[in-house]
C-alpha positions as a printed Julia matrix, in Angstrom:
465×3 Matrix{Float64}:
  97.9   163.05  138.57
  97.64  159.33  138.05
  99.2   157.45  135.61
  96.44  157.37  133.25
  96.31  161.06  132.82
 100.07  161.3   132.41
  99.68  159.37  129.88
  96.7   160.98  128.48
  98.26  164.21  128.53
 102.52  163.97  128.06
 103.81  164.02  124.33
 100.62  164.53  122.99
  99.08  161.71  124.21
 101.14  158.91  121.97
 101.74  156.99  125.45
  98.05  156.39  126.28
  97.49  155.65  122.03
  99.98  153.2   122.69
  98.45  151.72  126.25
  95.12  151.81  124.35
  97.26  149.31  121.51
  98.3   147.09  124.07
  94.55  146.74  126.11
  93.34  146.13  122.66
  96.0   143.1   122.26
  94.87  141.85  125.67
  91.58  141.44  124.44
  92.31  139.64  121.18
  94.47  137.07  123.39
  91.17  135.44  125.0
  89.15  135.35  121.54
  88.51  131.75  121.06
  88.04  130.13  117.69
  84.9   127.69  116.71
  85.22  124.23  117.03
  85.0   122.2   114.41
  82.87  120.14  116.0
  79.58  120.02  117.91
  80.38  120.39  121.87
  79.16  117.41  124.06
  79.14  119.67  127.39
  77.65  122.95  128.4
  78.21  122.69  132.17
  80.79  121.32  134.46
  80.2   119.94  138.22
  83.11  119.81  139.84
  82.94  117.12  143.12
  86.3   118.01  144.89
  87.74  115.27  147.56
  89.73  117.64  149.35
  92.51  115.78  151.26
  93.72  112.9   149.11
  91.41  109.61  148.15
  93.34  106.07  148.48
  92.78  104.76  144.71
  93.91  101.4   145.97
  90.66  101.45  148.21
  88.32  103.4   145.75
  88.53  102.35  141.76
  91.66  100.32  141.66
  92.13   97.26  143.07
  94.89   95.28  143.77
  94.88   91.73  144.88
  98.62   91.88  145.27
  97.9    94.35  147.87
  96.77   91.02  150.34
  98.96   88.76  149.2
 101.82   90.68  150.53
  99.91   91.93  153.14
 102.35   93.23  156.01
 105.85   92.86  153.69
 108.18   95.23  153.42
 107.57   97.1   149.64
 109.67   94.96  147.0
 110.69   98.19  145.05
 111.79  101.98  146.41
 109.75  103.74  148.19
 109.7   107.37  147.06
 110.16  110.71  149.76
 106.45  110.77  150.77
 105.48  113.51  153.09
 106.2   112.5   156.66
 108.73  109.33  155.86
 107.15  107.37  158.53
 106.47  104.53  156.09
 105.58  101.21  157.63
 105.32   97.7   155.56
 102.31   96.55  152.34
  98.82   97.99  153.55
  95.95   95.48  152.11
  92.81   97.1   150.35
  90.59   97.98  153.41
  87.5    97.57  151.01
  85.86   94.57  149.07
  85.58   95.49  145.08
  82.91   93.94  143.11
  82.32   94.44  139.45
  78.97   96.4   138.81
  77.21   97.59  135.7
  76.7    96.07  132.88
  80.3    96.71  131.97
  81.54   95.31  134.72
  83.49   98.28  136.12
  85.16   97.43  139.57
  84.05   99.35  142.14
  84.67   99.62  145.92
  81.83   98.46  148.65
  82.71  101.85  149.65
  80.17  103.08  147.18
  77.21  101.07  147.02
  74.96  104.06  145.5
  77.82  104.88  143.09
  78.39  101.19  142.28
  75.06  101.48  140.28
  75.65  104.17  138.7
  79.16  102.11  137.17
  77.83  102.51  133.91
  78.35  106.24  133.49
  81.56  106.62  135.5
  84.71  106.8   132.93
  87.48  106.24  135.67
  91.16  107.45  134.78
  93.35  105.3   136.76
  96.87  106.98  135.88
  96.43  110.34  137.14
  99.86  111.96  138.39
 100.43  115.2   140.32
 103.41  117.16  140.49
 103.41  117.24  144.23
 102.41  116.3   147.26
 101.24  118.27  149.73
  98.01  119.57  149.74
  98.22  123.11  149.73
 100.21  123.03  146.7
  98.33  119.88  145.09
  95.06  121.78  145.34
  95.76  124.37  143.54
  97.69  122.37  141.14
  94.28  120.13  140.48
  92.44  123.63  140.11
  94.69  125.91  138.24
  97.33  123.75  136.32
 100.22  125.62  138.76
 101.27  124.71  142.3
 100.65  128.42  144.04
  98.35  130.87  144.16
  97.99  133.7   141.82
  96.42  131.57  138.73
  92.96  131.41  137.65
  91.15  128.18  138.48
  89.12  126.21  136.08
  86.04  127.58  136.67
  87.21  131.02  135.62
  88.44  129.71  132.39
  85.49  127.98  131.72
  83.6   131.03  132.99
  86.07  133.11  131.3
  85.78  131.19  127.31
  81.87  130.42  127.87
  80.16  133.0   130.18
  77.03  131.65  131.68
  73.64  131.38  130.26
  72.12  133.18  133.17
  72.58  137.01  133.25
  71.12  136.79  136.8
  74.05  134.57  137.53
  77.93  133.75  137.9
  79.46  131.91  135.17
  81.38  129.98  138.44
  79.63  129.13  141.82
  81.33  127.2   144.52
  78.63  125.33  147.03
  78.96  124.8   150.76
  77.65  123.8   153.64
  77.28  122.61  157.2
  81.12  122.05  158.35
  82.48  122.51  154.78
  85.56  124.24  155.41
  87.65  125.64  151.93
  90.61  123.59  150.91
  94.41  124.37  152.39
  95.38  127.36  149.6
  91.96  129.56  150.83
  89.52  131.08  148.45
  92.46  131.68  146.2
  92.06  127.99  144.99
  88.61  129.5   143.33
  90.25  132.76  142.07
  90.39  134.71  138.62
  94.47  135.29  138.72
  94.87  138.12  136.46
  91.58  137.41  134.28
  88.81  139.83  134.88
  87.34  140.02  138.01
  83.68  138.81  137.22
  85.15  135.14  136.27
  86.22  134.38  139.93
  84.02  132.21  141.68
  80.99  133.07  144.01
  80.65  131.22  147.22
  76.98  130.37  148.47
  76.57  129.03  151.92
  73.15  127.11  150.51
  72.32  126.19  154.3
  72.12  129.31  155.94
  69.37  132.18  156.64
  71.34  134.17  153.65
  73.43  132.05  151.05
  75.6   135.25  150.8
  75.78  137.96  153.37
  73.39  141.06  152.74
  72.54  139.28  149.46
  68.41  140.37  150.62
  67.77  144.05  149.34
  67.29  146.28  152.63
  65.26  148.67  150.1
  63.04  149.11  147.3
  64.25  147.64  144.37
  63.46  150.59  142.68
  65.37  152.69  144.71
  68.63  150.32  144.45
  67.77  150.16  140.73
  68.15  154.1   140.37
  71.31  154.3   142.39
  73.03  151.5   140.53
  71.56  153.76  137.48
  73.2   156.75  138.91
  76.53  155.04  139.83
  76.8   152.99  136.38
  76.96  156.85  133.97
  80.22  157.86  136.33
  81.74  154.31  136.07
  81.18  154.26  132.21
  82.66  157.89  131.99
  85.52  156.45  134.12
  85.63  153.24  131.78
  85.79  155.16  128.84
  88.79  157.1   130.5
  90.89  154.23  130.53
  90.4   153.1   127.55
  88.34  150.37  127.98
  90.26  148.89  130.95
  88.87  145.14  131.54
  89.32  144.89  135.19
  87.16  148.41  135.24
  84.62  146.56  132.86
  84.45  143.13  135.41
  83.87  145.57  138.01
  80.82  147.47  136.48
  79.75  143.78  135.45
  79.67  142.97  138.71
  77.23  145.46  140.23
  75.03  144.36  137.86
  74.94  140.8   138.48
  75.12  141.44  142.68
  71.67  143.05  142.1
  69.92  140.65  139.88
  71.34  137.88  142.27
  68.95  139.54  145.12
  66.34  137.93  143.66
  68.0   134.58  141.88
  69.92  133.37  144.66
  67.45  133.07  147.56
  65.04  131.5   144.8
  67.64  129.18  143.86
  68.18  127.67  147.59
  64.39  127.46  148.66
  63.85  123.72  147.94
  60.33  123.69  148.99
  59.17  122.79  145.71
  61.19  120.01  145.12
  59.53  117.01  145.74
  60.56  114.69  148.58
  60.94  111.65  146.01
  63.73  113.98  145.15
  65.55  115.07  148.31
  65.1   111.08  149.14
  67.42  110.58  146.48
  69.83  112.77  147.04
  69.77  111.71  150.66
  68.63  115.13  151.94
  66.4   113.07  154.54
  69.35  111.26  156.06
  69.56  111.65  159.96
  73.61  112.37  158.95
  74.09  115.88  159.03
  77.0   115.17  156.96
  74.71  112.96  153.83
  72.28  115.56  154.36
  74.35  118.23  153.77
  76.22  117.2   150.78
  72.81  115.71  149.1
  71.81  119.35  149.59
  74.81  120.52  147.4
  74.37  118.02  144.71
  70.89  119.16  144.65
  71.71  122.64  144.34
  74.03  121.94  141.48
  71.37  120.47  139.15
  69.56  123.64  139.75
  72.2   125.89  138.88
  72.89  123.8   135.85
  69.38  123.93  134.48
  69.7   127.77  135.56
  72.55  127.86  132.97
  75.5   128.51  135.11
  79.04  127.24  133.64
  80.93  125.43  136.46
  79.9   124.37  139.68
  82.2   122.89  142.31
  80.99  121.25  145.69
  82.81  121.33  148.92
  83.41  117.76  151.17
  82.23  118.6   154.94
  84.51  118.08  157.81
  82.42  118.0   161.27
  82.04  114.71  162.92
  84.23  113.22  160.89
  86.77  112.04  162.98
  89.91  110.77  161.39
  90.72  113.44  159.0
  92.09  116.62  158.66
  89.87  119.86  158.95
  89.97  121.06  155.99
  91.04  118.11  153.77
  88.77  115.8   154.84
  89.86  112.53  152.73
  93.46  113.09  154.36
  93.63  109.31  156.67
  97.36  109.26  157.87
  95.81  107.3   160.4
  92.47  105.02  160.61
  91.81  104.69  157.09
  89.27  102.62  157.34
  86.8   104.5   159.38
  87.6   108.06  157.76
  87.21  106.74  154.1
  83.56  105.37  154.91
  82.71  107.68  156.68
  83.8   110.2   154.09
  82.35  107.9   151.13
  78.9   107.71  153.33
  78.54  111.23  153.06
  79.06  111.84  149.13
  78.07  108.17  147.82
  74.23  108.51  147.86
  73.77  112.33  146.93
  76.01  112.26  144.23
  74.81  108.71  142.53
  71.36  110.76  143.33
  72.54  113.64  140.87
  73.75  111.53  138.23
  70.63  109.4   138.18
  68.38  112.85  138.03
  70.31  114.57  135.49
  70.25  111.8   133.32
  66.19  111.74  134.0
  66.05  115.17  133.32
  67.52  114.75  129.65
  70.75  116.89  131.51
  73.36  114.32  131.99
  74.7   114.54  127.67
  74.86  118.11  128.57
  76.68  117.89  132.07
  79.99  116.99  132.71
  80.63  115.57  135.76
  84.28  115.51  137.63
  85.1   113.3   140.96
  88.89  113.79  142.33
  90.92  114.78  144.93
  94.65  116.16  144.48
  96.33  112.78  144.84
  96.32  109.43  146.0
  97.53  107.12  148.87
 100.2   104.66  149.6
 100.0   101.38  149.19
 102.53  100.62  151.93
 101.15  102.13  155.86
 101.98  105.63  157.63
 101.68  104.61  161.42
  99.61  101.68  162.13
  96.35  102.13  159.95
  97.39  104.99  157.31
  98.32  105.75  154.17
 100.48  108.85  153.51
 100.13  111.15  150.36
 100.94  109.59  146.69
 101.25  111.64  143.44
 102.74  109.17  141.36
  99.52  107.0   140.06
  95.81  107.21  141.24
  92.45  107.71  140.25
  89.81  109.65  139.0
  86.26  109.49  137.42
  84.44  111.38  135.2
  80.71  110.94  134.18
  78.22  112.33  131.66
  79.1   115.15  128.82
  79.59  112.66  126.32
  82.3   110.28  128.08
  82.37  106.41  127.8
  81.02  105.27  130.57
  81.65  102.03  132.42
  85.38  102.53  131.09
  89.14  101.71  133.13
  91.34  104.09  131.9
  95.13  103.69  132.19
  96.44  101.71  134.87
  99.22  102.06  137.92
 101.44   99.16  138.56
 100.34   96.18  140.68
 100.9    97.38  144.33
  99.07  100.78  142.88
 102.38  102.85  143.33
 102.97  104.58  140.26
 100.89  104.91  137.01
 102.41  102.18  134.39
  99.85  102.63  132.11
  98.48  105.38  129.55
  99.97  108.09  132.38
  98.08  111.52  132.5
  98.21  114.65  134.58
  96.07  117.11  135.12
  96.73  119.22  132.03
  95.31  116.04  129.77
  92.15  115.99  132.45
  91.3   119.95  131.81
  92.31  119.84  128.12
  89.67  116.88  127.73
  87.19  118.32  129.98
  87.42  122.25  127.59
  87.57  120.1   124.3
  84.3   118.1   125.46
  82.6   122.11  126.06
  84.01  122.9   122.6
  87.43  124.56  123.2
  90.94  123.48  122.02
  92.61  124.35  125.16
  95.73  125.98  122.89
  93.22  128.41  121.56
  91.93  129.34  125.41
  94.62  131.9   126.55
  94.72  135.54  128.6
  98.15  137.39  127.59
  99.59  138.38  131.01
 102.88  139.38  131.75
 104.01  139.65  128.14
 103.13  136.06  127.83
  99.94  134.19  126.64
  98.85  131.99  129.27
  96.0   129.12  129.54
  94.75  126.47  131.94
  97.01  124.07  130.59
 100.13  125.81  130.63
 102.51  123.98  127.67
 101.16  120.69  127.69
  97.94  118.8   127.74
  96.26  116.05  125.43
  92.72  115.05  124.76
  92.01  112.16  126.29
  90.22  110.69  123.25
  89.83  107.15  124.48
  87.24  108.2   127.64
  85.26  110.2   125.21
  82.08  108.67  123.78
């Protein structure tokens, strides 16, 4: 005898009246009320720069940076992770203001440079922490270790998708693209139903999931699932109405309907190749290529009317970083940032530009960040070692103020001085610009109603259009 049918059957049932009460409760938790506005957003696309982008080398400049150039630091220098901190490390990157607004930007990004008029750059962000296990899951889920739901599964979670043939939350990779320190947890649903967590499609290989290509008649699959789906109901009724039974049954629905949606939605051929030009999908650079493939990929899931999208870096021939964090230079900055920047500078310039031809762009929200920033002083002889304490960000489309500098770190680029913001104010902007008060988005758990942003977060009111 399980526990359900003890409590089904002991003391005349009042126990399972009572689980029933509670299950219900759950469910109220996650209703969300109306805005009282008209959302800006309908889809987020999430460009993660897994290892740690130097801000002082990206978005903020600092001339003060080469005038002390090869000083010891003139104020404290915080515990960073390996305390082998050497003396003032110039920019390694020429800025030049682009756009009609004038928006510095680094020679890094050419492609992106032109784009400076959409871009809505935070310059204050703060983490918690810095190592990169714990920072990436603190950028995703709002809480330094696993066990959370990420932002895609809240977003998934308080919007659904548009797409019954789809997830609500898709995570893209590709070529050398290896996940994050923190694993596949960093894209997990926590203790919200099982259908929000993401789904991961390898776009570049024969299958973008294994086994996703039916090895029968979908009429015979339809009539087992058929079959299958009257015991799982029973069961479902059985406990009451049990939400993680529910995602489960939700989820052999959506695995078959993807059979057919997901190997439509990676066959490019009819793209045209004015298109894969700009996204760089032509490049010789496996790495360009690759990435250009993702952003590409994205824009089709977004006009497929999936939620949240989030693409991974890739990591093979890079060189000078680290495996799976990719951005992470502790030594030959230089070389690792461009060739990091070649890779994603072209296909994702290419994605805003198409979106925005495509009338998708007001609609799309766009998010560029890693899990912290960089030094301003040197880790060896070319480095910079992790820095949570001020760095930057950008976000683009889904109605934010483009060509904007928000906030501002002090001028060696050490800690955020300026307008400061963590990443509770980043996902309570980014829910509030898809119409959600992120107070109002919660999942009681634990005897405790919990949301993305945890106790805190603000709007970010002065990035939004």
């Amino acid at each position: 005898m399980n526990r359900r049918h003890l409590l089904q059957s002991a003391s005349t049932g009042f126990g399972w009246l009572a689980m029933k009460g509670l299950l219900a409760q759950q469910a109220q938790a996650g209703t969300i009320k109306p805005p009282p506005y008209t959302p800006r957003a309908k889809h987020v696309i999430f460009c993660y720069m897994s290892g740690g982008v130097s801000h002082v080398d990206s978005f903020d400049p600092k001339p003060k940076l080469q005038e002390l150039a090869g000083k010891p630091m003139p104020v404290k220098v915080e515990r960073t992770q390996f305390n082998k901190n050497g003396n003032i490390f110039p920019g390694q990157f020429e800025f030049k203001n682009s756009g009609q607004s004038g928006l510095p930007v680094s020679s890094m990004f050419p492609h992106l440079a032109k784009q400076a008029d959409e871009l809505a750059v935070i310059r204050s962000m703060t983490s918690k922490v810095n190592e990169h296990a714990q920072g990436n899951f603190f950028i995703h889920s709002g809480f330094p270790f696993m066990g959370h739901p990420s932002a895609g599964a809240w977003c998934s979670y308080g919007l659904g998708t548009e797409n019954a043939n789809l997830p609500g939350y898709v995570v893209l990779r590709s070529g050398g693209a290896s996940i994050p320190h923190g694993g596949v947890s960093l894209y997990g649903n926590g203790y919200l139903p099982a259908e929000h967590q993401a789904t991961l499609l390898q776009i570049d290989q024969g299958e973008a999931i294994r086994n996703i290509r039916p090895r029968e008649a979908s009429h015979t699959q339809r009539n087992r699932l058929s079959f299958i789906n009257r015991f799982d109901k029973r069961f479902l009724e059985q406990t009451g109405g049990d939400k993680q039974v529910e995602a489960a049954i939700h989820n052999y629905e959506t695995a078959f309907h993807m059979q057919s949606s997901v190997p439509e939605l990676c066959d490019i051929k009819g793209e045209s190749e004015a298109t894969k030009k700009l996204y760089g999908i032509d490049s010789r650079d496996k790495q360009k290529a690759g990435y250009g493939r993702q952003c590409l990929l994205a824009r089709r899931l977004v006009e497929r009317g999936v939620r949240f999208i989030e693409l991974s870096c890739l990591n093979e021939g890079i060189g000078a970083g680290n495996g799976p964090n990719p951005w992470d230079q502790h030594g030959d900055l230089k070389r690792g940032h461009a060739a990091m920047a070649h890779q994603v500078d072209q296909p994702i310039a290419g994605l805003i530009a198409d979106l925005r031809s495509r009338g998708l762009l007001d609609e799309t929200l766009i998010i560029w960040s890693g899990e912290f920033g960089r030094t301003p002083f040197t880790q060896g002889r070319n480095g910079r070692d992790h820095n949570p304490y001020g760095f930057s960000i950008w976000l683009a489309g889904g109605g934010m103020r483009g060509g904007t500098a928000y906030g501002a770190t002090d001028e060696l680029g050490y800690h955020a001085v300026e307008n400061k913001c963590d990443v509770y104010d980043l996902w309570a902007t980014v829910l509030h610009q898809l119409g959600i008060d992120h107070k109002d988005l919660t999942y009681r758990h634990g005897g405790r109603d919990l949301r993305l942003t945890d106790v805190h977060g603000r709007v970010i009111h002065d990035i939004v259009a």
